[in-house]
Coordinates of N, CA, C and O and ligand atoms in Angstrom, one line a residue:
M1 N -30.0 -65.7 135.7 CA -29.3 -65.4 135.3 C -30.3 -63.7 134.8 O -31.2 -63.6 135.0
A2 N -29.5 -62.9 135.6 CA -29.8 -62.0 135.5 C -30.7 -60.9 134.2 O -30.0 -61.1 133.6
Q3 N -31.5 -60.4 134.0 CA -31.9 -59.5 133.5 C -32.0 -58.0 132.7 O -32.2 -57.1 134.4
D4 N -32.2 -57.7 132.5 CA -32.4 -56.1 131.8 C -33.3 -55.2 132.1 O -34.2 -56.2 131.8
H5 N -33.9 -55.2 133.0 CA -35.1 -54.2 133.1 C -35.9 -52.5 132.7 O -34.6 -51.7 133.0
A6 N -36.7 -52.3 131.8 CA -36.6 -50.9 132.0 C -37.4 -50.3 132.9 O -38.5 -50.6 133.7
V7 N -36.1 -49.6 132.6 CA -37.2 -48.1 134.2 C -39.1 -47.8 133.6 O -38.3 -47.4 133.1
P8 N -39.2 -48.7 134.3 CA -40.8 -47.3 134.5 C -40.5 -46.3 134.1 O -40.1 -45.6 135.1
A9 N -41.4 -45.7 133.2 CA -41.3 -44.5 133.4 C -41.9 -43.7 134.4 O -43.7 -44.1 134.3
Q10 N -41.9 -42.6 134.6 CA -42.4 -42.0 136.5 C -43.5 -41.2 135.5 O -43.7 -40.7 134.9
T11 N -44.8 -41.9 136.3 CA -45.9 -40.8 135.3 C -46.0 -39.6 136.1 O -45.6 -38.7 137.5
G12 N -46.3 -38.3 136.1 CA -46.4 -37.0 136.3 C -45.5 -35.9 136.3 O -45.8 -35.2 137.7
E13 N -44.6 -36.8 135.9 CA -43.1 -35.8 136.3 C -43.3 -34.6 135.5 O -43.6 -35.2 134.4
I14 N -42.7 -33.6 135.1 CA -43.1 -32.3 135.3 C -41.1 -32.4 134.2 O -40.0 -31.8 134.8
T15 N -40.8 -31.7 132.7 CA -40.0 -32.3 132.3 C -39.8 -30.6 132.3 O -39.9 -29.9 131.5
P16 N -39.3 -29.9 132.7 CA -38.5 -29.0 133.2 C -38.6 -28.1 131.3 O -37.6 -28.5 131.0
V17 N -38.9 -27.1 130.9 CA -38.1 -26.5 129.4 C -37.9 -25.0 130.0 O -38.3 -24.2 130.9
A18 N -36.7 -25.1 128.8 CA -36.4 -23.6 129.0 C -37.1 -22.8 128.8 O -37.9 -23.5 127.4
I19 N -37.5 -21.2 129.1 CA -38.4 -20.6 129.4 C -37.9 -19.4 127.9 O -36.3 -19.3 128.3
R20 N -38.2 -19.3 126.6 CA -37.8 -18.3 125.9 C -38.5 -17.1 126.2 O -39.6 -17.4 125.7
P21 N -37.6 -16.4 126.1 CA -37.6 -14.6 126.4 C -38.7 -14.0 124.9 O -37.8 -14.6 123.9
G22 N -40.3 -13.8 125.2 CA -39.8 -13.6 123.7 C -39.3 -12.7 123.3 O -38.7 -11.1 124.0
I23 N -39.6 -11.7 122.5 CA -39.3 -10.3 121.3 C -39.8 -9.4 121.2 O -40.6 -9.8 120.6
D24 N -40.2 -8.5 121.4 CA -40.8 -7.4 121.6 C -40.4 -6.2 120.2 O -39.7 -6.2 120.5
L25 N -41.7 -6.3 119.6 CA -40.8 -5.1 118.6 C -42.7 -4.9 118.5 O -43.8 -4.8 118.3
E26 N -42.1 -3.9 117.4 CA -43.8 -2.5 116.7 C -43.5 -2.9 115.3 O -42.9 -2.7 114.8
I27 N -45.4 -3.0 114.7 CA -44.6 -3.2 112.9 C -46.2 -2.5 112.9 O -47.0 -2.6 113.8
N28 N -45.9 -1.6 112.0 CA -47.1 -0.7 111.5 C -47.5 -0.1 113.1 O -48.5 -0.3 112.9
G29 N -46.8 0.2 113.5 CA -47.8 1.2 115.1 C -48.5 0.1 116.1 O -48.7 0.4 117.4
E30 N -48.1 -1.5 115.7 CA -48.6 -2.4 117.1 C -47.6 -3.3 117.5 O -46.7 -3.6 117.0
R31 N -47.9 -3.3 119.0 CA -46.9 -4.4 119.3 C -46.9 -5.6 119.1 O -48.1 -5.7 119.4
Y32 N -45.9 -6.2 119.5 CA -46.2 -7.4 119.1 C -45.0 -8.6 120.0 O -43.6 -7.9 119.9
R33 N -45.2 -9.6 120.3 CA -44.0 -10.6 120.7 C -43.7 -11.7 120.7 O -44.5 -12.5 120.3
H34 N -42.4 -12.3 119.7 CA -42.2 -12.8 119.0 C -41.8 -14.2 119.8 O -40.7 -14.0 120.4
T35 N -42.6 -14.6 120.1 CA -41.8 -16.4 121.1 C -41.5 -17.7 119.8 O -41.3 -18.8 120.7
G36 N -41.4 -17.8 119.1 CA -41.0 -18.5 118.1 C -39.3 -18.5 118.2 O -38.8 -18.0 118.8
D37 N -39.0 -19.4 117.1 CA -37.3 -19.3 116.4 C -36.5 -18.1 116.6 O -37.2 -17.1 115.7
P38 N -35.8 -17.5 117.3 CA -35.2 -15.9 117.3 C -34.5 -16.1 115.6 O -34.7 -15.4 115.6
Q39 N -34.5 -17.3 115.0 CA -33.8 -16.9 113.7 C -34.9 -16.9 112.9 O -34.3 -17.1 111.5
M40 N -35.5 -16.9 112.7 CA -37.2 -17.0 111.8 C -36.7 -15.6 110.7 O -36.7 -14.5 111.9
P41 N -36.6 -15.4 109.9 CA -36.3 -14.2 109.5 C -38.0 -13.5 109.0 O -38.7 -13.8 109.2
L42 N -37.2 -11.8 109.5 CA -38.0 -11.1 109.6 C -39.8 -11.0 108.3 O -40.7 -11.3 108.5
L43 N -38.8 -12.0 106.9 CA -40.3 -12.2 106.4 C -41.5 -13.2 106.0 O -42.3 -12.5 106.8
W44 N -40.5 -14.0 107.0 CA -41.5 -14.7 107.2 C -42.5 -14.9 107.9 O -44.2 -15.2 108.3
Y45 N -41.8 -14.2 109.0 CA -42.9 -13.7 110.3 C -44.1 -13.2 110.1 O -45.5 -12.7 110.6
L46 N -44.0 -11.9 108.8 CA -44.6 -10.7 108.1 C -45.8 -11.8 108.2 O -46.8 -11.2 107.9
R47 N -45.4 -12.6 106.7 CA -46.3 -13.2 105.7 C -46.7 -14.6 106.5 O -48.0 -14.5 106.1
E48 N -46.2 -15.3 107.4 CA -46.7 -16.3 107.8 C -47.7 -16.4 108.8 O -48.5 -17.2 109.2
V49 N -47.2 -15.5 109.7 CA -47.1 -14.9 111.5 C -48.4 -14.4 111.7 O -49.7 -14.5 111.2
L50 N -48.1 -12.4 111.0 CA -49.4 -12.0 110.9 C -49.8 -11.6 109.2 O -51.1 -11.3 110.1
R51 N -50.0 -12.5 108.5 CA -50.5 -12.6 107.2 C -50.5 -11.2 106.8 O -51.6 -10.7 105.9
L52 N -48.9 -10.7 107.2 CA -49.0 -8.9 106.2 C -48.2 -9.4 105.0 O -46.7 -9.7 105.4
D53 N -49.4 -9.7 104.1 CA -48.0 -10.5 102.8 C -48.0 -9.3 101.8 O -47.9 -9.8 100.5
G54 N -47.8 -7.8 102.2 CA -47.3 -7.1 101.2 C -46.2 -7.3 101.0 O -45.9 -7.4 99.5
T55 N -45.2 -7.4 101.9 CA -44.0 -7.3 101.5 C -43.8 -8.8 100.2 O -44.2 -9.9 101.4
K56 N -43.4 -8.8 99.6 CA -43.3 -10.4 98.9 C -41.5 -10.7 99.2 O -40.0 -10.1 99.0
Y57 N -41.3 -12.2 98.2 CA -39.4 -12.9 99.2 C -38.8 -12.3 97.2 O -40.1 -12.2 96.2
A58 N -37.7 -12.0 97.8 CA -36.8 -11.2 96.6 C -35.7 -11.9 96.0 O -34.8 -11.7 95.7
G59 N -35.7 -13.4 96.2 CA -34.8 -13.6 96.4 C -33.7 -13.8 97.2 O -34.0 -13.8 99.0
E60 N -33.6 -14.9 97.8 CA -32.4 -15.7 99.2 C -31.6 -14.3 100.0 O -31.9 -14.9 100.6
H61 N -30.9 -13.7 99.3 CA -30.5 -12.8 99.2 C -31.6 -11.6 99.0 O -31.1 -9.9 99.5
G62 N -32.5 -11.5 98.6 CA -32.9 -10.3 98.5 C -32.9 -9.3 97.8 O -33.2 -8.1 97.7
E63 N -32.2 -9.8 96.5 CA -31.8 -9.0 95.5 C -32.3 -8.0 94.3 O -32.1 -7.3 93.8
G64 N -33.5 -8.9 94.6 CA -34.5 -8.4 94.0 C -35.3 -6.5 94.7 O -35.6 -5.8 94.0
G65 N -35.3 -6.8 95.6 CA -35.7 -5.6 96.4 C -37.2 -5.5 97.0 O -37.9 -4.9 97.9
S66 N -38.4 -6.4 96.8 CA -39.0 -6.5 97.1 C -39.6 -7.1 98.0 O -40.6 -6.9 98.9
D67 N -38.6 -7.4 99.4 CA -38.7 -7.4 100.2 C -38.3 -6.4 101.1 O -38.6 -6.7 102.2
L68 N -38.2 -5.6 101.0 CA -37.5 -4.3 101.8 C -38.7 -3.7 102.7 O -40.1 -3.8 102.4
V69 N -38.5 -3.6 104.0 CA -39.5 -3.1 105.1 C -38.1 -1.9 106.4 O -37.3 -1.5 105.7
L70 N -39.0 -1.3 106.4 CA -38.5 0.1 107.0 C -37.6 -0.6 108.7 O -39.2 -1.1 109.4
V71 N -37.1 -0.4 108.9 CA -36.5 -0.4 110.5 C -35.8 0.3 111.2 O -34.7 0.8 110.7
N72 N -36.5 1.3 111.8 CA -36.1 2.7 112.5 C -36.0 3.0 111.2 O -34.5 4.0 111.6
G73 N -36.5 3.0 110.4 CA -36.8 4.3 109.8 C -36.3 4.2 107.8 O -35.3 4.6 107.5
K74 N -34.9 3.0 108.5 CA -33.8 2.5 106.8 C -34.8 1.3 106.2 O -34.9 0.6 107.0
A75 N -34.2 1.4 104.6 CA -34.9 0.3 104.6 C -33.9 -0.8 104.5 O -32.7 -0.8 104.0
V76 N -34.3 -2.5 105.0 CA -33.7 -3.2 105.5 C -34.5 -4.2 104.1 O -35.6 -4.6 104.3
S77 N -33.8 -5.6 103.9 CA -34.1 -6.5 103.2 C -34.9 -7.5 104.7 O -34.0 -7.9 105.8
S78 N -35.8 -8.1 104.3 CA -36.6 -8.4 105.2 C -36.1 -9.6 105.9 O -36.5 -10.5 106.7
I79 N -35.5 -10.6 104.8 CA -34.7 -12.2 104.0 C -34.1 -12.2 105.4 O -33.5 -13.2 105.6
G80 N -33.3 -11.0 105.7 CA -31.9 -11.1 105.7 C -31.6 -11.0 107.5 O -30.6 -11.0 107.8
V81 N -33.1 -10.7 107.7 CA -32.8 -9.7 109.2 C -33.5 -10.8 110.6 O -35.0 -11.8 109.6
P82 N -32.9 -11.5 111.0 CA -33.6 -12.4 111.8 C -34.4 -12.0 113.1 O -34.0 -10.5 113.5
M83 N -35.5 -12.5 113.7 CA -36.5 -12.0 114.4 C -35.5 -11.4 116.4 O -35.9 -10.8 116.3
S84 N -34.4 -12.2 115.6 CA -33.1 -11.9 117.0 C -33.4 -10.3 117.1 O -32.4 -10.1 118.0
K85 N -32.5 -9.9 115.5 CA -32.3 -9.2 115.9 C -33.3 -8.0 116.6 O -32.6 -6.2 115.9
L86 N -34.5 -7.9 116.3 CA -35.4 -6.9 115.9 C -35.9 -6.6 117.4 O -36.6 -5.1 117.4
S87 N -35.5 -6.5 118.6 CA -36.1 -6.5 120.1 C -36.2 -4.8 120.2 O -34.8 -4.4 120.0
G88 N -37.3 -4.4 120.3 CA -37.2 -3.1 120.9 C -37.4 -2.8 119.4 O -37.7 -1.0 119.2
K89 N -37.0 -2.3 117.6 CA -37.2 -1.3 116.9 C -38.7 -1.7 116.2 O -39.8 -2.1 116.3
Q90 N -38.8 -0.5 115.2 CA -39.9 0.0 114.7 C -39.8 0.1 112.8 O -39.3 0.1 113.1
V91 N -40.6 -1.7 112.6 CA -40.7 -1.7 111.4 C -41.9 -1.4 111.0 O -43.3 -1.4 111.5
V92 N -41.5 -1.6 109.9 CA -43.0 -0.3 108.8 C -42.6 -1.0 108.0 O -42.0 -1.2 107.1
T93 N -43.5 -1.8 107.4 CA -44.2 -2.5 106.4 C -44.6 -1.5 104.9 O -45.8 -0.4 105.3
V94 N -45.4 -2.4 103.5 CA -46.0 -1.3 102.4 C -47.4 -1.3 103.4 O -48.4 -0.1 103.0
E95 N -47.8 -1.9 103.9 CA -48.8 -1.9 105.2 C -49.6 -1.4 105.8 O -50.2 -0.3 106.5
G96 N -48.3 -0.3 106.7 CA -48.2 1.1 107.8 C -47.9 2.4 106.3 O -47.8 2.6 107.5
L97 N -48.3 2.7 104.8 CA -48.0 3.2 105.0 C -49.0 4.2 104.9 O -48.3 5.9 105.0
A98 N -50.1 4.1 104.5 CA -51.6 4.8 104.5 C -51.7 5.0 105.8 O -51.1 4.3 107.1
D99 N -52.3 6.2 105.8 CA -52.3 6.7 107.5 C -53.7 5.8 108.2 O -54.2 5.2 107.3
S100 N -53.6 5.9 109.3 CA -55.0 5.0 110.5 C -56.6 5.6 109.7 O -57.2 4.7 110.0
K101 N -56.4 6.3 108.7 CA -58.1 7.0 108.0 C -57.7 5.8 106.5 O -59.0 6.0 106.3
G102 N -56.8 5.9 105.8 CA -56.5 4.7 105.0 C -56.6 5.5 103.6 O -56.1 4.7 102.8
K103 N -55.9 6.7 104.0 CA -55.8 7.6 103.4 C -54.3 6.9 102.6 O -53.5 7.3 104.0
L104 N -53.9 7.5 101.5 CA -52.7 6.2 100.5 C -51.4 7.9 101.6 O -51.5 8.9 101.0
H105 N -50.0 7.3 101.4 CA -48.9 8.1 101.6 C -48.8 8.7 100.0 O -49.4 8.2 99.2
P106 N -49.0 9.9 100.2 CA -48.6 10.6 99.0 C -47.7 9.9 98.5 O -47.7 10.0 96.7
L107 N -46.1 8.8 98.0 CA -45.1 8.2 97.7 C -46.8 7.0 97.2 O -46.4 6.3 96.1
Q108 N -47.5 6.8 97.1 CA -48.6 5.5 96.9 C -49.5 6.2 95.6 O -49.6 6.1 94.9
Q109 N -50.0 6.8 96.2 CA -50.6 8.1 95.4 C -50.2 8.2 94.3 O -50.7 8.0 93.2
A110 N -48.7 9.1 94.8 CA -47.8 9.3 92.6 C -47.2 7.9 92.5 O -47.9 7.9 90.7
F111 N -47.6 6.9 92.5 CA -47.0 5.5 92.6 C -48.4 5.3 90.9 O -48.8 4.6 89.7
I112 N -49.8 5.4 91.7 CA -51.3 5.5 90.9 C -51.1 6.3 89.7 O -51.1 5.6 88.8
D113 N -50.9 7.7 90.1 CA -51.0 8.7 89.9 C -50.3 8.5 88.1 O -50.2 9.0 87.3
E114 N -48.5 7.9 88.3 CA -47.7 7.8 87.1 C -47.9 6.2 86.6 O -47.1 5.8 85.7
D115 N -49.0 6.3 86.8 CA -48.9 4.0 86.3 C -47.5 3.7 86.4 O -47.4 2.7 85.2
A116 N -47.0 3.9 87.6 CA -45.9 2.7 88.1 C -45.5 1.5 88.3 O -45.2 1.3 88.8
I117 N -47.1 1.2 88.0 CA -47.4 -0.3 88.6 C -47.7 -1.0 87.5 O -48.5 -0.9 86.5
G118 N -47.2 -2.4 87.2 CA -47.1 -2.9 86.4 C -48.0 -4.5 87.4 O -48.9 -4.2 87.8
C119 N -47.0 -5.1 87.7 CA -48.4 -6.7 88.0 C -47.9 -6.5 89.0 O -48.8 -7.3 90.4
G120 N -47.3 -5.3 89.6 CA -47.1 -5.2 91.3 C -46.2 -5.9 92.3 O -46.0 -5.5 93.5
Y121 N -45.7 -6.8 91.4 CA -44.7 -7.6 92.6 C -43.9 -6.4 93.3 O -43.6 -6.6 94.1
C122 N -43.9 -5.9 92.3 CA -42.1 -5.6 93.1 C -42.6 -3.7 94.0 O -41.7 -3.9 94.5
T123 N -43.6 -3.4 93.7 CA -44.2 -2.1 93.8 C -44.1 -2.0 95.7 O -43.6 -0.8 96.0
P124 N -44.2 -3.0 96.5 CA -44.0 -2.5 97.6 C -42.4 -2.3 98.4 O -42.1 -1.2 98.8
G125 N -41.9 -3.0 97.8 CA -39.9 -2.9 98.0 C -39.8 -1.2 97.5 O -39.1 -0.6 97.8
W126 N -40.5 -0.8 96.0 CA -39.9 0.9 95.2 C -40.6 1.5 97.2 O -39.9 1.5 96.5
L127 N -41.5 1.7 97.2 CA -42.2 2.7 98.0 C -41.1 2.3 99.3 O -41.4 3.4 99.7
I128 N -40.8 1.2 99.7 CA -40.1 1.1 100.8 C -38.6 2.0 100.9 O -38.4 3.5 101.0
A129 N -38.2 1.6 99.3 CA -36.9 1.7 99.1 C -37.4 3.6 98.8 O -36.0 4.5 99.5
S130 N -38.3 4.1 98.4 CA -38.6 5.7 98.3 C -38.9 6.6 99.2 O -38.3 7.3 99.6
M131 N -39.6 6.3 100.1 CA -39.2 6.6 101.8 C -38.2 6.2 102.4 O -37.9 7.5 102.9
D132 N -37.3 5.0 102.3 CA -36.4 6.2 102.9 C -35.1 6.9 102.2 O -34.5 7.6 102.4
L133 N -35.3 6.7 100.5 CA -34.7 7.9 99.9 C -35.6 9.0 100.3 O -34.7 9.7 100.5
L134 N -36.9 9.7 100.1 CA -37.0 10.3 100.7 C -36.9 11.3 102.1 O -36.7 12.4 102.3
N135 N -36.6 10.1 102.9 CA -36.1 10.2 104.6 C -34.5 11.2 104.0 O -34.2 12.0 105.0
R136 N -33.7 10.5 103.9 CA -32.7 11.0 103.2 C -32.8 12.5 101.9 O -31.4 13.3 102.6
H137 N -33.2 12.3 100.9 CA -33.0 13.6 100.3 C -34.4 14.1 99.8 O -35.2 13.4 98.8
K138 N -34.7 15.0 100.1 CA -36.0 15.5 100.2 C -36.2 15.6 97.9 O -37.1 15.7 98.0
D139 N -35.3 16.2 97.6 CA -35.3 16.4 96.2 C -34.9 15.7 95.1 O -33.5 15.5 94.9
P140 N -34.9 14.0 95.4 CA -34.2 12.6 94.3 C -33.9 13.4 92.9 O -35.1 13.7 92.5
N141 N -33.0 13.2 92.4 CA -33.1 13.7 91.2 C -32.5 12.5 90.5 O -32.8 11.2 91.0
D142 N -32.8 11.9 89.1 CA -32.5 10.3 88.3 C -31.7 9.8 88.8 O -31.3 8.2 89.0
G143 N -30.2 10.1 89.0 CA -29.5 9.6 89.8 C -29.1 8.8 90.9 O -29.0 7.8 91.7
D144 N -30.1 9.9 92.0 CA -29.9 9.6 93.3 C -31.6 7.8 93.6 O -31.5 7.4 94.4
I145 N -32.6 8.4 92.6 CA -33.3 6.9 92.4 C -33.0 6.4 91.6 O -33.1 4.6 92.4
D146 N -32.0 5.8 91.0 CA -31.4 4.5 89.9 C -30.5 3.7 91.6 O -29.9 3.3 90.6
T147 N -30.0 4.0 92.6 CA -28.7 3.7 93.7 C -30.1 2.7 94.5 O -29.8 2.0 94.9
L148 N -31.8 3.7 94.1 CA -32.3 2.4 94.9 C -31.8 0.5 94.4 O -31.2 0.3 92.8
P149 N -32.0 -0.6 95.3 CA -31.8 -1.7 95.3 C -32.7 -2.8 94.0 O -33.2 -4.0 93.4
N150 N -34.2 -1.9 93.9 CA -35.2 -2.2 93.8 C -35.0 -3.1 92.0 O -34.0 -1.7 91.3
L151 N -35.4 -4.1 91.6 CA -35.3 -4.1 90.0 C -37.7 -4.9 89.8 O -38.0 -4.3 91.2
C152 N -37.2 -4.2 88.8 CA -38.6 -4.4 87.8 C -38.5 -5.1 86.8 O -38.4 -4.8 85.6
R153 N -39.2 -6.3 86.8 CA -40.1 -7.1 85.1 C -40.9 -6.6 84.5 O -40.4 -6.7 83.6
C154 N -42.0 -5.2 85.1 CA -42.2 -4.9 83.9 C -42.1 -3.7 83.3 O -42.7 -3.4 82.4
G155 N -40.6 -3.3 83.6 CA -39.9 -2.2 82.6 C -40.8 -1.4 83.2 O -41.0 0.3 82.8
C156 N -40.8 -0.7 84.5 CA -41.5 0.4 84.8 C -40.2 1.9 85.7 O -41.9 2.3 86.2
Q157 N -39.3 1.5 85.6 CA -38.5 2.2 86.3 C -38.4 2.7 85.8 O -38.4 4.3 87.0
T158 N -38.9 4.4 84.2 CA -39.0 5.3 84.1 C -40.2 6.0 84.6 O -40.2 6.9 85.1
R159 N -41.0 5.6 84.7 CA -42.2 5.7 85.7 C -41.9 5.8 87.2 O -42.8 7.1 87.7
V160 N -41.5 4.8 87.4 CA -41.5 5.1 88.8 C -40.6 6.4 89.2 O -40.9 7.0 90.4
R161 N -39.2 6.6 88.5 CA -39.2 7.7 89.2 C -39.7 9.5 88.6 O -39.3 9.9 89.8
S162 N -40.3 8.9 88.0 CA -41.4 10.3 87.5 C -42.3 10.1 89.2 O -42.4 11.1 90.2
A163 N -42.1 8.9 89.7 CA -43.1 9.3 91.1 C -42.9 9.6 91.9 O -43.2 10.1 93.0
I164 N -41.4 9.1 91.9 CA -41.1 9.5 93.5 C -40.8 10.8 93.5 O -40.3 11.6 94.4
K165 N -39.7 10.9 92.4 CA -40.0 12.8 92.2 C -41.8 13.7 92.4 O -41.0 14.4 93.2
R166 N -43.0 13.1 91.7 CA -43.9 13.4 92.0 C -44.5 13.8 93.6 O -44.5 14.4 94.4
A167 N -44.0 12.6 94.3 CA -43.9 12.1 95.9 C -43.5 13.8 96.2 O -43.4 14.0 97.3
A168 N -41.6 13.7 95.7 CA -41.4 14.3 96.4 C -41.7 15.5 96.2 O -42.1 16.3 97.4
G169 N -42.3 16.3 95.5 CA -42.8 17.3 95.5 C -43.9 17.8 96.3 O -44.5 18.5 96.6
V170 N -45.2 16.8 96.1 CA -46.5 16.9 97.0 C -45.5 17.1 98.9 O -45.9 17.5 99.5
M171 N -45.0 16.2 98.7 CA -44.8 16.0 100.6 C -43.7 17.5 100.9 O -43.5 17.8 102.3
K172 N -43.0 17.9 100.0 CA -42.5 19.7 100.3 C -43.9 20.3 100.7 O -43.8 21.1 101.6
Q173 N -44.4 20.6 99.6 CA -45.9 20.9 99.6 C -46.4 20.5 101.0 O -47.0 21.9 101.7
G174 N -46.5 19.4 101.4 CA -47.3 18.8 102.6 C -45.9 19.9 103.4 O -47.0 20.8 104.9
A175 N -44.9 20.2 103.8 CA -44.4 20.5 105.1 C -44.3 21.6 105.5 O -44.1 22.6 106.3
K176 N -44.6 22.2 104.2 CA -44.6 23.6 103.8 C -46.4 24.8 104.9 O -46.0 25.0 105.3
A177 N -47.3 23.2 104.3 CA -48.4 24.3 104.7 C -48.7 23.7 106.6 O -47.6 23.5 107.1
Ligands
LIG1 S1 -44.5 -4.0 88.5 FE1 -44.0 -6.0 87.9 S2 -42.1 -6.5 88.2 FE2 -42.3 -4.0 88.6

């Protein structure tokens, strides 16, 4: 009676593997190539791969605002943007706001000066959203600031407003100098 025989595995055979092209992008002025899952959200790339953990989880849809980063100068939710959308883009996280010598950005200094930081969980998102706002409005009023999507469970909103307005003044002075 005929018997089935397993085909012996061929040793030394090379299984072709599709080459996945990398995704090249710039983060805080440094160049990176992501060769992992193109659908990985930027938030997890920042936190789990690069260990840049200033940017925080803000809910499934980024509703709390603490996951905001700047992509080509605009604030975007890093949980909502997959790596595949970032080829050639420039990303700035809260870690990239200070200058190369570690001098704080006027916004960061203003948050300290106005005591606008409670537990600090929301602060990176406020800073990024404020950067975006100040790129669009050199002199924002309370109404402009209140359009920002960020939430603060520590109740710092009033002091955040003061900090943003203080930073706007400092930045205007700096632009004149
Ligand atoms: S400072 Fe705690 S959530 Fe805003």
